[in-house]
Coordinates of C-alpha atoms in Angstrom, one line a residue:
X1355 CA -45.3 43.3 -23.3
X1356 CA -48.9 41.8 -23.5
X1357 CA -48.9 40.4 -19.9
X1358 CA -49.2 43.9 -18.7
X1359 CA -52.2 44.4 -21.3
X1360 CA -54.4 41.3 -20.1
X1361 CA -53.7 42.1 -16.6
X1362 CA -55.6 45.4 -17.1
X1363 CA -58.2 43.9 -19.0
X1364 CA -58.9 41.9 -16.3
X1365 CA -59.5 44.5 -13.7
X1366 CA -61.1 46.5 -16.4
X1367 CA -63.6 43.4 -16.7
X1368 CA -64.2 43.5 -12.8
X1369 CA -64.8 46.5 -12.2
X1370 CA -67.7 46.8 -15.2
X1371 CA -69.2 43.7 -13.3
X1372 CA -68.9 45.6 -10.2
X1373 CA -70.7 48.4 -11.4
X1374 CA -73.3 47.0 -13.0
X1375 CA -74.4 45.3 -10.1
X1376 CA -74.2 49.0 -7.9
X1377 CA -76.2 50.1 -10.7
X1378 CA -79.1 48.1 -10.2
X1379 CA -79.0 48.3 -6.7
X1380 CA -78.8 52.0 -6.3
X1381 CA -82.7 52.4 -7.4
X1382 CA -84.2 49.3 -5.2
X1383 CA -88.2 49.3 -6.7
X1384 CA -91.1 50.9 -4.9
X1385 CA -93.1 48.5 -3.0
X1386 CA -96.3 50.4 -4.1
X1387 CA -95.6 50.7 -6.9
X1388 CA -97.7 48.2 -8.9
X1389 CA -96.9 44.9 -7.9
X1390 CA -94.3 45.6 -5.8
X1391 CA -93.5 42.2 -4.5
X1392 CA -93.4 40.6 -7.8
X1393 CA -90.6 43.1 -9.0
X1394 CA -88.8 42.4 -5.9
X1395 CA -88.5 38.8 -6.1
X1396 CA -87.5 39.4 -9.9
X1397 CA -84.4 41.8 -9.0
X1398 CA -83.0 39.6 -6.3
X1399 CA -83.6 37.0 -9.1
X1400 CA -81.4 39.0 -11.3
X1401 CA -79.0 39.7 -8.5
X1402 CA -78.1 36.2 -7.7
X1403 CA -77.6 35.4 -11.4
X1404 CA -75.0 38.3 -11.5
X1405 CA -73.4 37.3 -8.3
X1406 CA -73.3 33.4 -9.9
X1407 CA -71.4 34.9 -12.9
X1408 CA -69.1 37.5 -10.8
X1409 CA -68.3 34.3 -8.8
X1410 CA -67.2 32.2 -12.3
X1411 CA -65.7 35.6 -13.1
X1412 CA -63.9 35.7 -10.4
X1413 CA -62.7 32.0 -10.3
X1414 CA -61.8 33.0 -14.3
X1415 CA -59.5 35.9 -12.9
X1416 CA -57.8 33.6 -10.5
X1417 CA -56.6 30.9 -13.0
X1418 CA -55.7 33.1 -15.2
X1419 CA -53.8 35.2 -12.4
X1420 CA -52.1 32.1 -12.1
X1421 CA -51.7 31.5 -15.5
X1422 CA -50.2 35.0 -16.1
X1423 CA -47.6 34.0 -13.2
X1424 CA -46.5 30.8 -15.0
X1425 CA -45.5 33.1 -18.4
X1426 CA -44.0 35.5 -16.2
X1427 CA -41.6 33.5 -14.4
X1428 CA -41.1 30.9 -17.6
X1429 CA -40.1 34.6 -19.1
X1430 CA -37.3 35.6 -16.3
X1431 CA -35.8 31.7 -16.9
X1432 CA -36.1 32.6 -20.6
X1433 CA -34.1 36.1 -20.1
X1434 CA -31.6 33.9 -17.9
X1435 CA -31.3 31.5 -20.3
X1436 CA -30.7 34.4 -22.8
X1437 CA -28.3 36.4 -20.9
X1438 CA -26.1 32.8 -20.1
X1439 CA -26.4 32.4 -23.6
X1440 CA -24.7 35.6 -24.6
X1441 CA -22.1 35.0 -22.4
X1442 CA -21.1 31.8 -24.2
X1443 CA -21.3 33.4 -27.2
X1444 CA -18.3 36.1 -26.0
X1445 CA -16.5 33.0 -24.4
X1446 CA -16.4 31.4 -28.0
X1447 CA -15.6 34.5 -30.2
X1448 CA -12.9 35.2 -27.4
X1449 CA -11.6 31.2 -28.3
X1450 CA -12.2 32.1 -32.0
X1451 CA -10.1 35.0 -32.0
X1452 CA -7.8 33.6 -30.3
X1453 CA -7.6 30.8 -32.7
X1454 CA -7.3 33.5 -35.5
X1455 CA -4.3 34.8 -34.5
X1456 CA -2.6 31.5 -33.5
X1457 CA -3.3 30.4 -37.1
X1458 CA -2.4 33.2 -38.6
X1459 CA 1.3 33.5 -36.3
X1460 CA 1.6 29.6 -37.8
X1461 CA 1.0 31.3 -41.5
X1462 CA 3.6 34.1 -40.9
X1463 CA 6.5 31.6 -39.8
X1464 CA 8.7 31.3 -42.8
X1465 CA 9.4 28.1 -44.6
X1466 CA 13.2 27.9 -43.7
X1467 CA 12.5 28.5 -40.0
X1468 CA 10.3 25.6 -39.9
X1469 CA 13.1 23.6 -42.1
X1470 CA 15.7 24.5 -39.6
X1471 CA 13.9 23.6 -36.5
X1472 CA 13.2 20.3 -38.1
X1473 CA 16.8 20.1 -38.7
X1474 CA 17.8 20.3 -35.7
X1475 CA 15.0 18.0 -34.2
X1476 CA 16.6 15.4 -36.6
X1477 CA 20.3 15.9 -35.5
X1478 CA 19.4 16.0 -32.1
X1479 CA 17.4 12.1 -32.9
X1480 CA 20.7 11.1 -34.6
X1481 CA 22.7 12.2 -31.6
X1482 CA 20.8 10.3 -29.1
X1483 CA 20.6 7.5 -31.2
X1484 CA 24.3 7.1 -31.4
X1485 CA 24.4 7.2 -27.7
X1486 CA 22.0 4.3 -27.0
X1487 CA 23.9 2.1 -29.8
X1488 CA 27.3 3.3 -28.0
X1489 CA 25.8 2.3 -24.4
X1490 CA 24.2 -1.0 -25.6
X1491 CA 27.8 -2.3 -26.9
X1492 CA 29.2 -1.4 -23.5
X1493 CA 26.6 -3.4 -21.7
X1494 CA 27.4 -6.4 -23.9
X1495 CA 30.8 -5.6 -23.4
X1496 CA 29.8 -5.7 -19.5
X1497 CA 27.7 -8.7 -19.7
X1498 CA 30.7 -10.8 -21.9
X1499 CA 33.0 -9.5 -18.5
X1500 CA 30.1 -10.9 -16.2
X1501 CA 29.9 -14.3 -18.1
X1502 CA 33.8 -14.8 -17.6
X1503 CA 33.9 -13.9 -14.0
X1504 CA 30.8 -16.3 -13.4
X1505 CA 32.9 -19.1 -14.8
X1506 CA 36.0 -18.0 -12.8
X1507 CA 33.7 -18.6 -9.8
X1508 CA 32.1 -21.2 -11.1
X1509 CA 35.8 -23.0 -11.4
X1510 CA 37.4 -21.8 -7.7
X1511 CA 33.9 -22.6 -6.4
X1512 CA 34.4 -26.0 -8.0
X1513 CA 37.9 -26.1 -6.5
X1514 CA 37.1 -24.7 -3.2
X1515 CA 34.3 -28.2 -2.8
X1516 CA 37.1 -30.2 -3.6
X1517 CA 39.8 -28.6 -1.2
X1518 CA 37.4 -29.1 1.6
X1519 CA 36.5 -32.4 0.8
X1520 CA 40.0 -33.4 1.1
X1521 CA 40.3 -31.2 4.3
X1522 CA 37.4 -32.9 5.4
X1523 CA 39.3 -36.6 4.9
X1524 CA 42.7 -35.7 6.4
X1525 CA 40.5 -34.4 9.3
X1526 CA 38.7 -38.0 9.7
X1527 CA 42.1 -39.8 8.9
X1528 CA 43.8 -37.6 11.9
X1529 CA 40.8 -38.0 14.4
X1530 CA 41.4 -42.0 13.6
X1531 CA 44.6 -42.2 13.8
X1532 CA 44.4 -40.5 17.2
X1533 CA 42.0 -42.0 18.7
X1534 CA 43.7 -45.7 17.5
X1535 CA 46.5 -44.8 19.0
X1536 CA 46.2 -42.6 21.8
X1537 CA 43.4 -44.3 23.8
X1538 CA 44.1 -42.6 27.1
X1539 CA 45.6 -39.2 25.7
X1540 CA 43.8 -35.9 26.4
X1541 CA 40.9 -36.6 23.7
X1542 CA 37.6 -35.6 25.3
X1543 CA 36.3 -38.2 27.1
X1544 CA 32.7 -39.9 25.6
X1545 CA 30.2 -41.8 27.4
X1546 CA 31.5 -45.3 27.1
X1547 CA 34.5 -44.3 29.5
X1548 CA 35.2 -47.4 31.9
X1549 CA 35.3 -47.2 35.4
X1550 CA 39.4 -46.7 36.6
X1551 CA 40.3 -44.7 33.1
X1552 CA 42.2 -41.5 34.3
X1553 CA 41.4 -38.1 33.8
X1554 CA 41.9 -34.2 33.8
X1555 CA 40.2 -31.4 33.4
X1556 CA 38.4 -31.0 29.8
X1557 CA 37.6 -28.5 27.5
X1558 CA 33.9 -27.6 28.5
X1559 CA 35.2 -27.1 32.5
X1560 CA 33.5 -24.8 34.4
X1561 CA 34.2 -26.0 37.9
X1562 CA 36.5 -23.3 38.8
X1563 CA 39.7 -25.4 40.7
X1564 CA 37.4 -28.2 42.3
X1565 CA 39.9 -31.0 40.6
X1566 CA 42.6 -28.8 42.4
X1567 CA 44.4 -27.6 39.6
X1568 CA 45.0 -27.8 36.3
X1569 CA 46.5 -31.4 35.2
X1570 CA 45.6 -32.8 38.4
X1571 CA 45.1 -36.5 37.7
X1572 CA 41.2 -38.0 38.3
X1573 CA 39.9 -41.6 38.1
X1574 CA 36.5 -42.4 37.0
X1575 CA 34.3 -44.3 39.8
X1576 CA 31.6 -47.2 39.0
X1577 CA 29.0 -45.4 40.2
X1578 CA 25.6 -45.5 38.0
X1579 CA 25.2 -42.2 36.2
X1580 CA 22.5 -40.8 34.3
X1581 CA 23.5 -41.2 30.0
X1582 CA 26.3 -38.7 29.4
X1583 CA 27.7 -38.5 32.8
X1584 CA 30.4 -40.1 35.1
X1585 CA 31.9 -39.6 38.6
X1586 CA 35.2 -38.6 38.7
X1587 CA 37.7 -39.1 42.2
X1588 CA 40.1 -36.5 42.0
X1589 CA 43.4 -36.7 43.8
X1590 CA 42.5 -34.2 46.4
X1591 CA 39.9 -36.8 47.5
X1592 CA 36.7 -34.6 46.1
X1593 CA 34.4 -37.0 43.9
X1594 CA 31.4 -35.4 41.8
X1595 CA 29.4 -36.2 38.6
X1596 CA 30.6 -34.6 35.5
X1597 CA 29.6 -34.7 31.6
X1598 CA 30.4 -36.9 29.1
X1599 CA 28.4 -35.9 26.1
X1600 CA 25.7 -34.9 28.4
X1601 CA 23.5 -32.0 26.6
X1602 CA 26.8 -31.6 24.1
X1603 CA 29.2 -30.8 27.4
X1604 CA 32.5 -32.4 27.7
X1605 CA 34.1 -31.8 31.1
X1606 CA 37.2 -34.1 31.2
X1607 CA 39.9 -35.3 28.9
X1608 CA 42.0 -38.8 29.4
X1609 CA 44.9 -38.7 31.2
X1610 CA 48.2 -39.2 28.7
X1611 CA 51.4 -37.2 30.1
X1612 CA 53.0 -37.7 26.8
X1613 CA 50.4 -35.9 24.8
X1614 CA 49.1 -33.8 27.1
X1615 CA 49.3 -30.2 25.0
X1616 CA 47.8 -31.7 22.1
X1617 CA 45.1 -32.6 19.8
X1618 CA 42.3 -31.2 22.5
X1619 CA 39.7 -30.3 19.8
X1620 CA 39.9 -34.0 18.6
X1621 CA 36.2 -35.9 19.8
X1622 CA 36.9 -39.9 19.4
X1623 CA 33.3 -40.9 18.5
X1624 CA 33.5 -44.5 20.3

């Protein structure tokens, strides 16, 4: 309310100065009249002293223009302020009043309804209880099982080792016996084959009927050979080189009438 009031006294102030300077220039002095000059030089005198102090006025006015600005805009943040302010305070006695009636819902609940709802918080604890202790003995149960089948395996695995250790020696005591005594039967033939052994066809054949067929009878030739091969002269007159152990291939088998259907996965090692 007073910002209005020293604005007015301000231009109240103004104008006065105004006027007063009008005034004394709306009766200039007679030139010949007395010393004119003297009276002359006196009133512009005067007149530049009041136009010094309307020009401080002036610069006065402005700062406190600006001053008056300042308040009036620090007074609209204040009525912001105020107005956020009383929003808050509706937001809280909203929360307040809510609180109220919460509290006093809470004070109308009767003392058995409370008891019974704790109650039945309890029975429903016990209930779940006695279903964890019910499923923990079944896992033990489970894991007693579990430790009794891993011994069963534990034992047949045991047994399994030993069965094919033993499979493992009647293999070796076969493939020795076979190869002791059945030098040129149709055991795949190995590297250190002499020259004139007889031969057929072996398991690793992929040379179509070039022998001429199937148990057609071959003699190896002394030829030199790379490691793992030999020639071979078949009956039909063809020769070429064949493997022996060459890159894991074994092309021919010895020649043994008697034991000619059998034992063809047995390798002699010498």
């Amino acid at each position: 309310m007073f910002l209005p009031v020293i604005a007015s006294f301000i231009f109240i102030s103004v104008s006065l100065i105004s006027a007063g300077i009008n005034g004394e220039l709306s009766s200039p002095p007679n030139p010949s009249e007395g010393n004119g000059n003297v009276e002359l030089q006196h009133v512009l005198s005067q007149l530049q002293e009041l136009q010094s102090k309307f020009d401080v006025q002036q610069q006065e006015n402005s700062q406190l223009q600006t001053t008056i600005n300042q308040l009036l805009s620090n007074l609209n943040q204040l009525q912001t302020t105020a107005l956020q302010l009383q929003t808050n305070v509706g937001q809280l006695q909203a929360v307040v009043a809510s609180q109220n009636a919460t509290i006093s819902t809470l004070e109308n609940q009767s003392t058995s309804s409370m008891q019974t709802k704790l109650d039945a918080l309890e029975s429903s604890q016990n209930a779940s209880f006695r279903n964890l202790q019910t499923s923990f003995a079944n896992i033990q149960d489970r894991v007693t099982e579990l430790d009794d089948v891993n011994m069963e395996l534990r034992s047949t695995l045991s047994k399994s080792q030993d069965i094919q250790h033993e499979a493992m020696t009647i293999q070796g005591n076969v493939t020795d016996f076979l190869c002791e005594h059945f030098t040129h039967s149709n055991i795949s033939v190995t590297g250190n084959v002499t020259a004139g052994t007889a031969v057929i066809r072996g398991r690793d054949w992929t040379y179509g009927d070039q022998d001429g067929h199937d148990h057609v009878r071959g003699v190896v030739m002394d030829k030199h050979t790379p490691p793992g091969l030999k020639y071979v002269h078949w009956d039909n007159g063809l020769e070429n080189i064949y493997r022996v152990g060459y890159a894991g291939g074994f092309d021919l088998y010895y020649y043994y009438p008697d034991v000619l259907g059998k034992f063809r996965h047995v390798i002699c090692p010498n």
